[in-house]
Amino acid sequence: MIYIIGGQTASGKTELALEFAQKIGAHIINGDAFQVYRRLDIGTAKASKEEQSLVPHHLIDIVDINEAFSIFEYQELARKIIDRLVAKNIPVVIVGGSGLYIRSVLFDYRFSPNSEADMARFEKMDNYRLHQYLASIDEISAEKIHFNNRRRVLRAIEIYLQTGLSKSALELEQSKQPYYPYTMVMVDWDKEQLDARILERIRLMFAQGLRSELAELLETFPSSSPGFRAIGYKEMIENANYSDEQLIDLINKNTIHYAKRQKTFFKNQFNISSFTKREEALEFLLDTFKGAL
RNA sequence: GGAGGAGUAGCGAAGUGGCCAAACGCAGCUGACUGUAAAUCAGUUCCUUCGGGUUCGGUGGUUCAAAUCCGCCCUCCUCCA
């Protein structure tokens, strides 16, 4: 059984995870797409070094800001760690807000090894033609993916070019059953409360020196680095002339949008128990843990 | 006191007689999600028993027909006193 703490940003995942993991002697695996980046500390709201020292952490601070990292690497690394811990009978807690990353670990998602596919001719096509092309090689996926969702249409085509199999055919081969048994929990705040927490946290980030964190990093890494696509950093990079207040507004807005997508994903893509209060979630996790012994 | 300008849905903003329950943007709400996922994309937002009903500062008119034209009133802005 692995324990997962998911849900929205600023919902208190980190704190809950630390508390729970300490109580049961678990290791924590980060399930957040941007906490894998070293030195992106303030803006990704990582647990502090002191907090991290309380419980062994994995998949946090593992790549440099200018390195590409994707779900493919994440899945592989996470499974290795989980298998190792499970073999030693150490409980595993995954905490994070990147739902798809977590899904790829929990379920039978199979990613083909990266191979070169020449996408140049497709990138020139307009959305409509691109989608028509997809329909000619993979009707099922074409039906599922909206033609305006260019990124996904392109990816589906790329899969076909790389593997010779359509995206939908590959997915049909995969089991629908979870790869690992899991218990997942989230703290579901009222929208108003969560919004207030988000704003408060962004203010805190600025007070903690988010601006200078970025400035220092930009001395070493180009502003186009993958790590800088994280909310908080990208807004500062794109709007170098903004005042703190303007940036806080923008980052706040983007974070609220992000939080909404997270909620939709977690509620609809997982079997998840949601609680209004952190203490209730903790109690539920502890009960589940005891029951599993 | 005088001269101009403006008041449109939660906000911004088009529209200047019928094709207007009213473009577009934002915000909000719902959803999709298998290698950029803190990303990408879609739907939806006056009321409704889905027949229809009530809107464009207020009010009274003109017209077969008004957000659009006319009168009066209210509010705001600029300039002059």
CSV table of C-alpha atoms (C1' of nucleotides) in Angstrom, one decimal:
chain,number,residue,atom,x,y,z
A,1,MET,CA,0.0,0.0,0.0
A,2,ILE,CA,1.3,3.4,-0.9
A,3,TYR,CA,0.0,6.6,0.5
A,4,ILE,CA,-0.6,9.6,-1.6
A,5,ILE,CA,-1.3,13.1,-0.6
A,6,GLY,CA,-2.6,15.0,-3.6
A,7,GLY,CA,-4.8,18.0,-4.3
A,8,GLN,CA,-4.4,21.7,-4.8
A,9,THR,CA,-1.5,23.9,-4.4
A,10,ALA,CA,-1.4,25.6,-1.0
A,11,SER,CA,-3.7,23.1,0.5
A,12,GLY,CA,-1.2,22.0,3.1
A,13,LYS,CA,0.1,18.8,1.4
A,14,THR,CA,3.7,19.2,2.5
A,15,GLU,CA,2.8,19.7,6.2
A,16,LEU,CA,0.4,16.8,6.2
A,17,ALA,CA,2.9,14.5,4.5
A,18,LEU,CA,5.7,15.3,7.0
A,19,GLU,CA,3.4,14.7,9.9
A,20,PHE,CA,2.1,11.4,8.5
A,21,ALA,CA,5.4,10.1,7.3
A,22,GLN,CA,7.1,10.8,10.6
A,23,LYS,CA,4.3,9.0,12.5
A,24,ILE,CA,4.6,5.8,10.4
A,25,GLY,CA,8.3,6.0,9.6
A,26,ALA,CA,7.7,6.4,5.8
A,27,HIS,CA,9.9,8.0,3.1
A,28,ILE,CA,8.5,10.8,1.1
A,29,ILE,CA,8.6,10.8,-2.7
A,30,ASN,CA,8.0,14.2,-4.3
A,31,GLY,CA,5.1,14.2,-6.8
A,32,ASP,CA,5.5,17.7,-8.0
A,33,ALA,CA,6.8,18.5,-11.5
A,34,PHE,CA,8.9,21.5,-10.5
A,35,GLN,CA,10.3,20.4,-7.1
A,36,VAL,CA,12.5,18.1,-9.0
A,37,TYR,CA,14.6,21.1,-9.9
A,38,ARG,CA,17.5,22.1,-7.7
A,39,ARG,CA,17.5,25.7,-6.4
A,40,LEU,CA,13.9,26.4,-7.4
A,41,ASP,CA,13.2,26.6,-3.7
A,42,ILE,CA,11.1,29.5,-2.8
A,43,GLY,CA,8.8,29.6,-5.8
A,44,THR,CA,8.0,25.9,-5.7
A,45,ALA,CA,7.2,26.0,-2.0
A,46,LYS,CA,9.6,23.1,-1.2
A,47,ALA,CA,9.8,21.8,2.3
A,48,SER,CA,12.7,23.6,4.0
A,49,LYS,CA,16.0,21.8,4.5
A,50,GLU,CA,15.1,21.3,8.2
A,51,GLU,CA,11.8,19.8,7.3
A,52,GLN,CA,13.4,17.6,4.7
A,53,SER,CA,15.8,16.3,7.3
A,54,LEU,CA,12.9,15.0,9.4
A,55,VAL,CA,12.0,12.4,6.8
A,56,PRO,CA,14.0,10.9,3.9
A,57,HIS,CA,12.9,12.6,0.7
A,58,HIS,CA,13.2,11.4,-2.9
A,59,LEU,CA,12.9,13.0,-6.3
A,60,ILE,CA,13.4,16.4,-4.9
A,61,ASP,CA,16.4,18.5,-6.2
A,62,ILE,CA,17.5,16.0,-8.7
A,63,VAL,CA,18.0,18.0,-11.9
A,64,ASP,CA,19.4,21.4,-12.9
A,65,ILE,CA,17.2,24.2,-14.1
A,66,ASN,CA,18.4,23.9,-17.6
A,67,GLU,CA,17.8,20.2,-17.9
A,68,ALA,CA,14.7,18.8,-19.5
A,69,PHE,CA,12.7,16.6,-17.3
A,70,SER,CA,9.4,14.8,-18.1
A,71,ILE,CA,6.9,12.3,-17.0
A,72,PHE,CA,8.9,9.6,-18.7
A,73,GLU,CA,11.9,10.0,-16.4
A,74,TYR,CA,9.7,10.6,-13.4
A,75,GLN,CA,7.8,7.4,-13.8
A,76,GLU,CA,10.9,5.4,-14.1
A,77,LEU,CA,12.7,6.9,-11.2
A,78,ALA,CA,9.6,6.9,-8.9
A,79,ARG,CA,8.9,3.2,-9.6
A,80,LYS,CA,12.5,2.3,-8.9
A,81,ILE,CA,12.4,4.0,-5.5
A,82,ILE,CA,9.0,2.6,-4.6
A,83,ASP,CA,10.1,-0.9,-5.5
A,84,ARG,CA,13.2,-0.6,-3.4
A,85,LEU,CA,11.3,0.8,-0.4
A,86,VAL,CA,8.5,-1.7,-0.6
A,87,ALA,CA,11.1,-4.5,-0.7
A,88,LYS,CA,12.5,-3.2,2.5
A,89,ASN,CA,9.1,-2.8,4.0
A,90,ILE,CA,9.4,0.9,4.3
A,91,PRO,CA,6.1,2.7,3.8
A,92,VAL,CA,5.9,5.2,0.9
A,93,VAL,CA,4.2,8.5,0.9
A,94,ILE,CA,3.9,10.4,-2.4
A,95,VAL,CA,3.1,14.1,-2.1
A,96,GLY,CA,2.5,16.4,-4.9
A,97,GLY,CA,0.2,18.3,-7.1
A,98,SER,CA,1.2,17.0,-10.5
A,99,GLY,CA,-1.6,14.6,-11.0
A,100,LEU,CA,-0.5,13.2,-14.3
A,101,TYR,CA,2.9,12.4,-12.9
A,102,ILE,CA,1.3,10.5,-10.1
A,103,ARG,CA,-1.1,8.7,-12.4
A,104,SER,CA,1.8,7.5,-14.5
A,105,VAL,CA,3.3,5.8,-11.5
A,106,LEU,CA,0.2,4.3,-10.2
A,107,PHE,CA,-1.2,3.1,-13.4
A,108,ASP,CA,0.0,1.1,-16.4
A,109,TYR,CA,1.2,4.0,-18.5
A,110,ARG,CA,3.8,2.9,-21.0
A,111,PHE,CA,6.0,5.4,-22.6
A,112,SER,CA,8.1,4.4,-25.5
A,113,PRO,CA,11.8,5.3,-25.3
A,114,ASN,CA,12.4,8.6,-27.1
A,115,SER,CA,13.3,8.3,-30.7
A,116,GLU,CA,13.7,11.0,-33.3
A,117,ALA,CA,10.6,11.7,-35.3
A,118,ASP,CA,10.7,14.4,-37.9
A,119,MET,CA,7.8,16.6,-37.0
A,120,ALA,CA,8.8,19.6,-39.2
A,121,ARG,CA,6.1,19.1,-41.9
A,122,PHE,CA,3.4,18.7,-39.3
A,123,GLU,CA,4.4,21.8,-37.4
A,124,LYS,CA,3.6,23.8,-40.5
A,125,MET,CA,0.1,22.5,-40.8
A,126,ASP,CA,-2.9,24.4,-39.5
A,127,ASN,CA,-4.9,22.9,-36.7
A,128,TYR,CA,-7.6,21.6,-38.9
A,129,ARG,CA,-5.3,19.8,-41.3
A,130,LEU,CA,-3.3,18.5,-38.5
A,131,HIS,CA,-6.3,17.0,-36.9
A,132,GLN,CA,-7.4,15.5,-40.2
A,133,TYR,CA,-4.1,13.8,-40.5
A,134,LEU,CA,-4.4,12.4,-37.0
A,135,ALA,CA,-7.9,11.1,-37.9
A,136,SER,CA,-6.4,9.2,-40.9
A,137,ILE,CA,-4.0,7.3,-38.7
A,138,ASP,CA,-5.8,7.2,-35.4
A,139,GLU,CA,-9.5,7.8,-35.5
A,140,ILE,CA,-10.2,7.1,-31.9
A,141,SER,CA,-7.6,9.6,-30.6
A,142,ALA,CA,-8.8,12.2,-33.2
A,143,GLU,CA,-12.2,11.9,-31.8
A,144,LYS,CA,-11.0,12.4,-28.2
A,145,ILE,CA,-8.6,15.3,-28.8
A,146,HIS,CA,-10.0,18.6,-29.8
A,147,PHE,CA,-8.5,20.0,-33.0
A,148,ASN,CA,-7.5,23.2,-31.3
A,149,ASN,CA,-5.4,21.2,-28.8
A,150,ARG,CA,-2.5,21.3,-31.2
A,151,ARG,CA,0.0,20.1,-28.6
A,152,ARG,CA,-1.9,16.9,-28.0
A,153,VAL,CA,-2.6,16.3,-31.7
A,154,LEU,CA,1.0,16.7,-32.5
A,155,ARG,CA,2.0,14.3,-29.7
A,156,ALA,CA,-0.4,11.7,-30.9
A,157,ILE,CA,1.0,11.9,-34.4
A,158,GLU,CA,4.5,11.7,-32.9
A,159,ILE,CA,3.7,8.5,-31.1
A,160,TYR,CA,2.6,7.0,-34.3
A,161,LEU,CA,5.7,8.0,-36.1
A,162,GLN,CA,7.9,6.7,-33.4
A,163,THR,CA,6.3,3.4,-32.7
A,164,GLY,CA,4.3,2.6,-35.8
A,165,LEU,CA,1.3,2.2,-33.5
A,166,SER,CA,-1.4,4.6,-32.8
A,167,LYS,CA,-1.8,6.3,-29.4
A,168,SER,CA,-5.2,4.6,-28.9
A,169,ALA,CA,-3.9,1.2,-29.8
A,170,LEU,CA,-1.0,1.6,-27.3
A,171,GLU,CA,-3.4,2.6,-24.6
A,172,LEU,CA,-5.7,-0.4,-25.3
A,173,GLU,CA,-2.8,-2.7,-24.4
A,174,GLN,CA,-2.5,-1.2,-21.0
A,175,SER,CA,-4.2,-2.5,-17.9
A,176,LYS,CA,-6.8,-0.4,-16.3
A,177,GLN,CA,-5.8,-1.7,-12.9
A,178,PRO,CA,-3.5,0.3,-10.6
A,179,TYR,CA,0.1,-0.8,-10.8
A,180,TYR,CA,0.3,-0.3,-7.0
A,181,PRO,CA,-2.5,-0.4,-4.5
A,182,TYR,CA,-2.9,3.0,-3.1
A,183,THR,CA,-4.8,5.3,-0.7
A,184,MET,CA,-5.1,8.8,-1.8
A,185,VAL,CA,-6.2,11.8,0.2
A,186,MET,CA,-6.7,15.5,-0.4
A,187,VAL,CA,-7.6,18.5,1.7
A,188,ASP,CA,-10.4,20.2,-0.1
A,189,TRP,CA,-10.7,23.8,1.1
A,190,ASP,CA,-13.5,26.3,0.3
A,191,LYS,CA,-12.5,28.3,-2.7
A,192,GLU,CA,-12.4,31.5,-0.7
A,193,GLN,CA,-10.1,30.0,1.9
A,194,LEU,CA,-7.8,28.4,-0.6
A,195,ASP,CA,-7.6,31.7,-2.6
A,196,ALA,CA,-6.6,33.5,0.6
A,197,ARG,CA,-4.0,30.9,1.4
A,198,ILE,CA,-2.6,31.2,-2.1
A,199,LEU,CA,-2.3,34.9,-1.9
A,200,GLU,CA,-0.7,34.8,1.5
A,201,ARG,CA,1.8,32.3,0.3
A,202,ILE,CA,2.8,34.3,-2.7
A,203,ARG,CA,3.3,37.3,-0.5
A,204,LEU,CA,5.5,35.2,1.7
A,205,MET,CA,7.5,34.1,-1.3
A,206,PHE,CA,8.3,37.7,-2.2
A,207,ALA,CA,9.1,38.4,1.4
A,208,GLN,CA,11.5,35.4,1.4
A,209,GLY,CA,13.3,36.8,-1.6
A,210,LEU,CA,11.8,35.1,-4.6
A,211,ARG,CA,13.1,38.0,-6.8
A,212,SER,CA,16.7,37.5,-5.7
A,213,GLU,CA,16.4,33.8,-6.0
A,214,LEU,CA,15.6,34.2,-9.6
A,215,ALA,CA,18.2,36.9,-10.2
A,216,GLU,CA,20.9,34.6,-8.9
A,217,LEU,CA,19.8,31.7,-11.0
A,218,LEU,CA,19.7,33.8,-14.1
A,219,GLU,CA,23.4,34.4,-13.6
A,220,THR,CA,23.9,30.7,-14.3
A,221,PHE,CA,21.0,29.6,-16.4
A,222,PRO,CA,19.4,31.0,-19.5
A,223,SER,CA,15.9,32.4,-19.0
A,224,SER,CA,14.6,29.8,-21.5
A,225,SER,CA,15.5,26.9,-19.2
A,226,PRO,CA,12.8,24.3,-18.6
A,227,GLY,CA,12.7,25.0,-14.9
A,228,PHE,CA,11.8,28.6,-15.3
A,229,ARG,CA,8.4,27.6,-16.8
A,230,ALA,CA,7.2,27.2,-13.2
A,231,ILE,CA,4.5,29.6,-12.0
A,232,GLY,CA,6.2,32.4,-10.1
A,233,TYR,CA,9.3,32.4,-12.2
A,234,LYS,CA,7.9,32.6,-15.6
A,235,GLU,CA,5.8,35.7,-14.7
A,236,MET,CA,8.9,37.5,-13.4
A,237,ILE,CA,10.9,36.6,-16.5
A,238,GLU,CA,8.2,37.7,-18.9
A,239,ASN,CA,7.5,40.9,-17.0
A,240,ALA,CA,10.8,42.2,-15.9
A,241,ASN,CA,9.5,45.7,-15.4
A,242,TYR,CA,6.5,44.8,-13.1
A,243,SER,CA,6.3,46.0,-9.6
A,244,ASP,CA,6.0,43.4,-6.8
A,245,GLU,CA,2.3,44.1,-6.5
A,246,GLN,CA,1.7,43.6,-10.2
A,247,LEU,CA,3.6,40.4,-10.2
A,248,ILE,CA,1.8,39.1,-7.1
A,249,ASP,CA,-1.5,39.8,-8.9
A,250,LEU,CA,-0.5,37.9,-12.0
A,251,ILE,CA,1.1,35.0,-10.1
A,252,ASN,CA,-2.0,34.8,-7.9
A,253,LYS,CA,-4.3,34.6,-10.9
A,254,ASN,CA,-2.3,31.9,-12.6
A,255,THR,CA,-2.0,29.9,-9.4
A,256,ILE,CA,-5.7,30.1,-8.8
A,257,HIS,CA,-6.3,28.8,-12.3
A,258,TYR,CA,-3.8,26.1,-11.8
A,259,ALA,CA,-5.4,25.1,-8.5
A,260,LYS,CA,-8.8,24.7,-10.2
A,261,ARG,CA,-7.3,22.3,-12.8
A,262,GLN,CA,-5.7,20.3,-10.1
A,263,LYS,CA,-8.9,19.9,-8.2
A,264,THR,CA,-10.7,18.7,-11.4
A,265,PHE,CA,-7.9,16.3,-12.1
A,266,PHE,CA,-7.6,14.8,-8.7
A,267,LYS,CA,-11.3,14.4,-8.1
A,268,ASN,CA,-12.0,12.9,-11.5
A,269,GLN,CA,-8.9,10.8,-12.2
A,270,PHE,CA,-8.3,9.1,-9.0
A,271,ASN,CA,-10.1,7.3,-6.3
A,272,ILE,CA,-9.5,10.0,-3.7
A,273,SER,CA,-10.9,10.7,-0.3
A,274,SER,CA,-11.2,14.4,0.4
A,275,PHE,CA,-11.4,16.1,3.7
A,276,THR,CA,-12.2,19.5,4.9
A,277,LYS,CA,-9.6,19.5,7.5
A,278,ARG,CA,-6.0,18.4,7.6
A,279,GLU,CA,-6.5,16.6,10.9
A,280,GLU,CA,-9.3,14.5,9.4
A,281,ALA,CA,-7.1,13.5,6.5
A,282,LEU,CA,-4.3,12.6,8.8
A,283,GLU,CA,-6.6,10.5,11.0
A,284,PHE,CA,-7.9,8.7,7.9
A,285,LEU,CA,-4.4,7.9,6.7
A,286,LEU,CA,-3.3,6.6,10.1
A,287,ASP,CA,-6.4,4.4,10.3
A,288,THR,CA,-5.7,3.0,6.9
A,289,PHE,CA,-2.1,2.4,7.8
A,290,LYS,CA,-3.1,0.5,11.0
A,291,GLY,CA,-5.6,-1.5,9.0
A,292,ALA,CA,-3.0,-2.5,6.5
A,293,LEU,CA,-0.7,-3.9,9.2
B,1,G,C1',-23.6,79.0,-14.3
B,2,G,C1',-21.7,77.9,-19.7
B,3,A,C1',-19.5,74.3,-23.6
B,4,G,C1',-18.4,69.5,-24.8
B,5,G,C1',-18.0,64.0,-23.7
B,6,A,C1',-19.7,59.6,-21.4
B,7,G,C1',-23.3,56.1,-18.9
B,8,U,C1',-24.1,48.6,-22.4
B,9,A,C1',-24.3,41.9,-18.7
B,10,G,C1',-19.6,40.6,-12.5
B,11,C,C1',-15.5,44.1,-14.8
B,12,G,C1',-13.4,46.3,-19.4
B,13,A,C1',-15.3,47.2,-24.2
B,14,A,C1',-17.9,46.8,-29.4
B,15,G,C1',-22.6,47.9,-31.3
B,16,U,C1',-25.5,53.7,-33.2
B,17,G,C1',-33.2,51.7,-36.3
B,18,G,C1',-34.8,45.2,-37.7
B,19,C,C1',-29.8,39.9,-38.8
B,20,C,C1',-29.2,42.0,-30.7
B,21,A,C1',-30.1,38.3,-25.1
B,22,A,C1',-26.3,42.0,-27.4
B,23,A,C1',-19.3,40.8,-30.8
B,24,C,C1',-14.6,40.5,-28.2
B,25,G,C1',-11.3,40.4,-23.8
B,26,C,C1',-11.0,39.5,-18.6
B,27,A,C1',-12.9,37.3,-14.3
B,28,G,C1',-16.2,33.2,-12.7
B,29,C,C1',-18.2,28.2,-13.2
B,30,U,C1',-17.8,23.1,-15.4
B,31,G,C1',-14.9,19.6,-17.8
B,32,A,C1',-10.9,16.9,-20.8
B,33,C,C1',-6.1,15.1,-19.8
B,34,U,C1',-1.0,8.6,-21.3
B,35,G,C1',6.6,12.6,-22.7
B,36,U,C1',6.3,20.7,-22.3
B,37,A,C1',1.2,18.9,-17.1
B,38,A,C1',2.9,24.9,-12.4
B,39,A,C1',1.5,22.8,-19.5
B,40,U,C1',-2.4,22.4,-23.3
B,41,C,C1',-7.4,22.5,-24.6
B,42,A,C1',-13.0,22.6,-24.6
B,43,G,C1',-17.9,24.1,-22.8
B,44,U,C1',-20.5,27.6,-20.1
B,45,U,C1',-22.1,32.5,-17.4
B,46,C,C1',-29.9,37.7,-17.3
B,47,C,C1',-34.5,34.5,-15.9
B,48,U,C1',-37.2,30.2,-17.6
B,49,U,C1',-41.9,25.0,-16.3
B,50,C,C1',-37.5,25.8,-22.8
B,51,G,C1',-43.4,27.8,-25.0
B,52,G,C1',-41.3,32.1,-23.6
B,53,G,C1',-40.1,36.3,-20.3
B,54,U,C1',-37.3,40.7,-18.7
B,55,U,C1',-32.5,43.8,-20.3
B,56,C,C1',-28.3,48.3,-22.6
B,57,G,C1',-28.4,55.1,-16.3
B,58,G,C1',-34.1,56.6,-15.3
B,59,U,C1',-38.5,58.1,-17.5
B,60,G,C1',-41.8,59.6,-21.3
B,61,G,C1',-42.3,59.6,-26.6
B,62,U,C1',-41.5,58.6,-32.3
B,63,U,C1',-41.8,53.9,-35.2
B,64,C,C1',-44.7,48.0,-37.7
B,65,A,C1',-39.7,47.6,-35.0
B,66,A,C1',-35.3,51.2,-30.3
B,67,A,C1',-29.2,49.7,-26.9
B,68,U,C1',-29.5,52.6,-31.4
B,69,C,C1',-34.0,58.5,-33.0
B,70,C,C1',-36.4,62.7,-29.9
B,71,G,C1',-37.9,65.3,-24.9
B,72,C,C1',-37.1,65.6,-19.7
B,73,C,C1',-34.4,63.9,-15.4
B,74,C,C1',-30.0,61.6,-12.7
B,75,U,C1',-24.7,60.4,-12.4
B,76,C,C1',-19.6,60.9,-13.9
B,77,C,C1',-15.4,63.2,-16.8
B,78,U,C1',-12.9,67.4,-19.5
B,79,C,C1',-12.7,72.5,-20.6
B,80,C,C1',-14.6,77.7,-19.7
B,81,A,C1',-16.7,80.9,-15.6
